[in-house]
Tab-separated table of C-alpha atoms in Angstrom:
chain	number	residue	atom	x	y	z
A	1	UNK	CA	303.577	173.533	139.785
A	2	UNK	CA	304.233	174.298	143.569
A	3	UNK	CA	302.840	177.449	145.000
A	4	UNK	CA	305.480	179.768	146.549
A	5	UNK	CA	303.975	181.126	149.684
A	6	UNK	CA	306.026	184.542	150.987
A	7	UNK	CA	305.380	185.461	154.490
A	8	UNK	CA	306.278	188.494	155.957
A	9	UNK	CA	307.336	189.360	159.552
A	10	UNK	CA	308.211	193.422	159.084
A	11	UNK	CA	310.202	195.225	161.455
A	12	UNK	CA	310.286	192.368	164.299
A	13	UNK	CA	309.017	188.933	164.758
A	14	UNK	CA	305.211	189.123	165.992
A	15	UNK	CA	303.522	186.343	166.389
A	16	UNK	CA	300.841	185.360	164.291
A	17	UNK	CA	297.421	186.713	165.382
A	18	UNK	CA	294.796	184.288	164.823
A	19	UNK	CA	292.527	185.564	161.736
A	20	UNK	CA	288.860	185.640	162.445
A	21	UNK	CA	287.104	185.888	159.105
A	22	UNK	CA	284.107	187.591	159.228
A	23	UNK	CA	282.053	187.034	155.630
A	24	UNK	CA	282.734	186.868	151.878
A	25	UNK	CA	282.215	189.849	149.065
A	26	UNK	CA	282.863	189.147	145.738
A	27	UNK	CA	284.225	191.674	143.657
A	28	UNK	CA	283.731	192.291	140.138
A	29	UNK	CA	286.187	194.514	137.526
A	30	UNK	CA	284.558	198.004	137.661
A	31	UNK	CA	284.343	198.129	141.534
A	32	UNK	CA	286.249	200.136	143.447
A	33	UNK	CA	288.388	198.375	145.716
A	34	UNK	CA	288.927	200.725	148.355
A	35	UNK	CA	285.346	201.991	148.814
A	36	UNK	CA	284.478	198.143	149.005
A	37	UNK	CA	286.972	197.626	151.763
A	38	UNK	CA	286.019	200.538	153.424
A	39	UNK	CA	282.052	199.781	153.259
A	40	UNK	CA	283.244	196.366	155.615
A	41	UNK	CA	284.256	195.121	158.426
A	42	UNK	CA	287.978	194.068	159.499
A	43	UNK	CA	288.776	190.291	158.376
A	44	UNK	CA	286.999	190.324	155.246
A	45	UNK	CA	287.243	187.745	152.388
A	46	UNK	CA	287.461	189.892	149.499
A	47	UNK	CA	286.733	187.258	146.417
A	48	UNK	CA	288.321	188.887	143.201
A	49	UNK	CA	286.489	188.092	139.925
A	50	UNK	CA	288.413	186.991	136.906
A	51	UNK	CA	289.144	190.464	135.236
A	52	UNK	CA	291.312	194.140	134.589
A	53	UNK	CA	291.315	196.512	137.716
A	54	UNK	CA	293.236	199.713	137.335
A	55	UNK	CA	294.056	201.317	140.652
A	56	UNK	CA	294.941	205.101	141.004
A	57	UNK	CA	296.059	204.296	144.753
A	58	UNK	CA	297.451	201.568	147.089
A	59	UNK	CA	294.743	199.892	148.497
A	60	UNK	CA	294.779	200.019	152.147
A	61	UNK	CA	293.607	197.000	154.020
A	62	UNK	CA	291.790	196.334	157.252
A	63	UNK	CA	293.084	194.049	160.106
A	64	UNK	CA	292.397	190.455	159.210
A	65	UNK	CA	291.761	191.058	155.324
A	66	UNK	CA	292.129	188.924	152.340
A	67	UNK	CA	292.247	189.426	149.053
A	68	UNK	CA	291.768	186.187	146.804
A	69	UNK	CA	291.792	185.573	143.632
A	70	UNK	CA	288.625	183.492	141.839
A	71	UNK	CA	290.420	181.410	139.574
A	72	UNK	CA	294.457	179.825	140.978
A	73	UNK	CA	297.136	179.974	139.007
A	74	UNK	CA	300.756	178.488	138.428
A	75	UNK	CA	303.340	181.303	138.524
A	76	UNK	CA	305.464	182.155	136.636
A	77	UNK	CA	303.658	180.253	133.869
A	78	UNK	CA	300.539	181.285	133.904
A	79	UNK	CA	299.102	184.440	134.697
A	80	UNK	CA	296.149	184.659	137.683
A	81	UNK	CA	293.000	185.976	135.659
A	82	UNK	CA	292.294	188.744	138.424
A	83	UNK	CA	294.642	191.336	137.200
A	84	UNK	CA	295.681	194.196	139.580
A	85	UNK	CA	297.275	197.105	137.055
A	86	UNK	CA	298.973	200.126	138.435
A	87	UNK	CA	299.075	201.720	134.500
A	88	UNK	CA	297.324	204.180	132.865
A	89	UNK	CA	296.094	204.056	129.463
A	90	UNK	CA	297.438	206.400	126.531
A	91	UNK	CA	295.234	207.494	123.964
A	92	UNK	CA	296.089	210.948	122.443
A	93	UNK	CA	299.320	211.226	120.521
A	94	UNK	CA	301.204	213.005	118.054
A	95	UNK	CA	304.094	212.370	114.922
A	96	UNK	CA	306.909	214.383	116.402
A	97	UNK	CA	310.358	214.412	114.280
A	98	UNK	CA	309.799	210.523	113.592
A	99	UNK	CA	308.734	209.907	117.044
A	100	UNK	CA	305.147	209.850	118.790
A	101	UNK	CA	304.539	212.515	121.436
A	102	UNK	CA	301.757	212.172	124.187
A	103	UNK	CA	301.602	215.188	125.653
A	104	UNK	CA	300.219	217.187	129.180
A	105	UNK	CA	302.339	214.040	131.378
A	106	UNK	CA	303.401	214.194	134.289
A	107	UNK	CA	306.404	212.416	135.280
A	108	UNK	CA	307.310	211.073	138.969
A	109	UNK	CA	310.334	212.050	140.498
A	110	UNK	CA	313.854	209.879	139.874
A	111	UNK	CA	314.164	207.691	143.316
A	112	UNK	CA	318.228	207.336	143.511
A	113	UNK	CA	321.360	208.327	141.962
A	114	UNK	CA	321.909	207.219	138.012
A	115	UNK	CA	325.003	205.951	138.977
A	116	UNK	CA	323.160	202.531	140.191
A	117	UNK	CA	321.860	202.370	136.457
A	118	UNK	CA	323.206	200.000	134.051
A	119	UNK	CA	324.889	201.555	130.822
A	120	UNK	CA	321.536	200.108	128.782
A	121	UNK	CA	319.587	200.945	131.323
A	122	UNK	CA	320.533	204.597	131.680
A	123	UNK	CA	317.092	205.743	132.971
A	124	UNK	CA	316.482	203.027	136.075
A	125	UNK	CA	315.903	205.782	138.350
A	126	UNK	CA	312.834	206.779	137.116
A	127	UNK	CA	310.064	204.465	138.631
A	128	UNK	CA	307.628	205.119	135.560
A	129	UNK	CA	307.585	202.236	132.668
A	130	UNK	CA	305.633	202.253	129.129
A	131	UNK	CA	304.040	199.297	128.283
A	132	UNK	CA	303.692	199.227	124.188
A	133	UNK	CA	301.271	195.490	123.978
A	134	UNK	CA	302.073	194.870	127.598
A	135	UNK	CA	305.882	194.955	127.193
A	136	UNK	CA	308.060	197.297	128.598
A	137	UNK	CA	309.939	199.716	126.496
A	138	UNK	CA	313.791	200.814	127.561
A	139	UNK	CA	313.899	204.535	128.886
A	140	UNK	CA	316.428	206.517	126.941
A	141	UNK	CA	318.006	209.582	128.120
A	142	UNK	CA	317.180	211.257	125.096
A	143	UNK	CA	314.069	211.740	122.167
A	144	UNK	CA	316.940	212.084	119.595
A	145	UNK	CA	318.237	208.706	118.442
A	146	UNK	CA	315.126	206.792	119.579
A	147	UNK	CA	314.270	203.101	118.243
A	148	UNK	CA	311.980	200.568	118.369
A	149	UNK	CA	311.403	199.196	121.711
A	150	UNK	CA	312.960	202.883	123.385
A	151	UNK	CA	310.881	205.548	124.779
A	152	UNK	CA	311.636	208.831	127.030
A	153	UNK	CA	309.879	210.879	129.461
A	154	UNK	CA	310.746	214.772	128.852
A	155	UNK	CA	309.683	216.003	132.187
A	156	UNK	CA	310.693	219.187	131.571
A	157	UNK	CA	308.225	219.818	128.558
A	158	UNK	CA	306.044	217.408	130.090
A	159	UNK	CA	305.484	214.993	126.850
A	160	UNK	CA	306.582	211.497	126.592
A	161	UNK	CA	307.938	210.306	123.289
A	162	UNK	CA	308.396	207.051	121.454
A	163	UNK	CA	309.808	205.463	118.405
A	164	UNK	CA	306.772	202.898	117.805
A	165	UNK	CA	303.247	203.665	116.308
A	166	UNK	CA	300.954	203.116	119.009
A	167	UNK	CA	298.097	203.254	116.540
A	168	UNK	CA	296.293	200.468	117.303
A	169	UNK	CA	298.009	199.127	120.348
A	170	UNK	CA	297.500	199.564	123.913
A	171	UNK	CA	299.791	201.992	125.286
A	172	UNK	CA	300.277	202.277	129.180
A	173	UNK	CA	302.230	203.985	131.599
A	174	UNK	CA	302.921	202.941	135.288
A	175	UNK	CA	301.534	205.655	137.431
A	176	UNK	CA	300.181	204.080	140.458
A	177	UNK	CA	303.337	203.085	143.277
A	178	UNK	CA	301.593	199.924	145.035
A	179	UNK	CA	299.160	197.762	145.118
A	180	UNK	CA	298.584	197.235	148.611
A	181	UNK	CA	299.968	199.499	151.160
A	182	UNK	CA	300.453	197.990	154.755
A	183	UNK	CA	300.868	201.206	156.782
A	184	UNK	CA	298.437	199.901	159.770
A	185	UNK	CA	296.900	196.258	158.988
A	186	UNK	CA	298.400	193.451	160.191
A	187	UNK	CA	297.461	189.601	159.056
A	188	UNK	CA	296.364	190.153	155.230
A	189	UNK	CA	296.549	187.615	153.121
A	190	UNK	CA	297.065	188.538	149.129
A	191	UNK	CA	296.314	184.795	146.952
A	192	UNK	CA	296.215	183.787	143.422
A	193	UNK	CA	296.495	187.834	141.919
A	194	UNK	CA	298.320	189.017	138.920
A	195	UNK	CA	299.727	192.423	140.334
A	196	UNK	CA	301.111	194.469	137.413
A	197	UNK	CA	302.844	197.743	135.923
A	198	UNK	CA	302.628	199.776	139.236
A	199	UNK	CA	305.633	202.350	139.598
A	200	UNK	CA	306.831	201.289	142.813
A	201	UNK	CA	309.710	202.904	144.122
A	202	UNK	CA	313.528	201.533	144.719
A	203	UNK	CA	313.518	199.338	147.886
A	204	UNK	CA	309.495	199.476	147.853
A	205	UNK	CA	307.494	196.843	146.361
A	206	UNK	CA	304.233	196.749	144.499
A	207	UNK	CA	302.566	194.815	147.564
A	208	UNK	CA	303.258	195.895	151.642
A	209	UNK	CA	304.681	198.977	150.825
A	210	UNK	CA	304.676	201.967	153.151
A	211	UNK	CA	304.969	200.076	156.635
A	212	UNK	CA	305.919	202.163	159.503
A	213	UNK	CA	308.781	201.277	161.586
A	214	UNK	CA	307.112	199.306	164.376
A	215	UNK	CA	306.944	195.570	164.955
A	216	UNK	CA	303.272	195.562	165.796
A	217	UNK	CA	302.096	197.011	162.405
A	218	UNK	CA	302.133	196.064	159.106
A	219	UNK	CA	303.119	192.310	160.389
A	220	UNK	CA	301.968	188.748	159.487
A	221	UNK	CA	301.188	189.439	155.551
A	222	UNK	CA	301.015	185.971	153.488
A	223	UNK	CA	301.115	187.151	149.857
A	224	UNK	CA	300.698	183.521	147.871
């Protein structure tokens, strides 16, 4: 299948600085990305091992950086094997009225009005998924009526509940808002990733987010 290539020009058309690459790191799962970026210089090929890396925070690139995935891919068929998950995992729970409770959560704030929400959708707002198996549940407004497949964050009593045993499953919640934030670097290049479960908020993506109003930065990002 073709590759789509999305280029991005933010805040003004600047014109294409030419990208001097200055070495190759390969990175394995286990690293962390941001002390690796950090620890080189501007323009680096980062080469991103087939593999699972959670990330707490955006990672902020350097001037001139790419980050590359080992093994290409065929979106939206096939999934890049260099995964880039903005998710915590869920391990403690509880049986709660014929629910499951996780408790001591922490939920992040709603990011519009509900009236945006569709009527199935009543809890769009709220930039937080659960993943039960790596599939999204539907937030509910409520813990009383849940079923299968539904799920609600009580951020008042700071517990999330859910109708489905997560007993041996993998249960994850978005916590992370970006992959990549593009505050200051200009002409980064983002290839052959699979860029997952981050809570990024309304009218900010997953990758680029954060730019600063200004022509001259965060410009010129190829995400492929």
């Amino acid at each position: 299948m073709p590759q789509i290539i999305f280029a991005f020009w933010l805040f003004g058309c600047v014109a294409p600085a030419q990208k001097e690459r200055t070495g190759t790191v390969g990175v394995n799962p286990g690293a962390d990305l941001q002390s690796t970026v950090d620890s080189h210089p501007p323009g680096t090929i980062f080469l991103i091992h087939p593999g699972l890396y959670r990330l707490s925070t955006a990672i902020r690139p350097k001037n001139g950086d790419a980050f590359i995935g080992q093994v290409a891919c065929a979106p939206p068929r096939t999934a890049c094997p260099a995964v880039l998950n903005g998710s915590r995992l869920l391990n403690s729970f509880e049986s709660a009225n014929g629910n499951y409770r996780i408790a001591a959560q922490r939920a992040h704030a709603p990011t519009q009005d509900a009236k945006h929400c569709e009527p199935e959708y009543p809890r769009c707002i709220y930039p937080q998924d659960l993943y039960l198996d790596g599939k999204p549940l539907v937030h509910r407004n409520s813990a009383e009526g849940l079923s299968s497949g539904s799920w609600f964050f009580d951020d008042s009593a700071n517990a999330i509940y859910l109708r489905d045993n997560p007993d041996g499953h993998i249960l994850e919640i978005g916590e992370s808002f970006a992959a990549f934030d593009a505050s200051t670097a200009n002409n980064v290049t983002v290839e052959n990733l699979t860029i997952e479960k981050f809570a990024d908020q309304t009218t900010l993506a997953a990758v680029g987010t954060n730019v600063m109003p200004s022509p001259e930065v965060g410009a010129n990002w190829v995400v492929e």
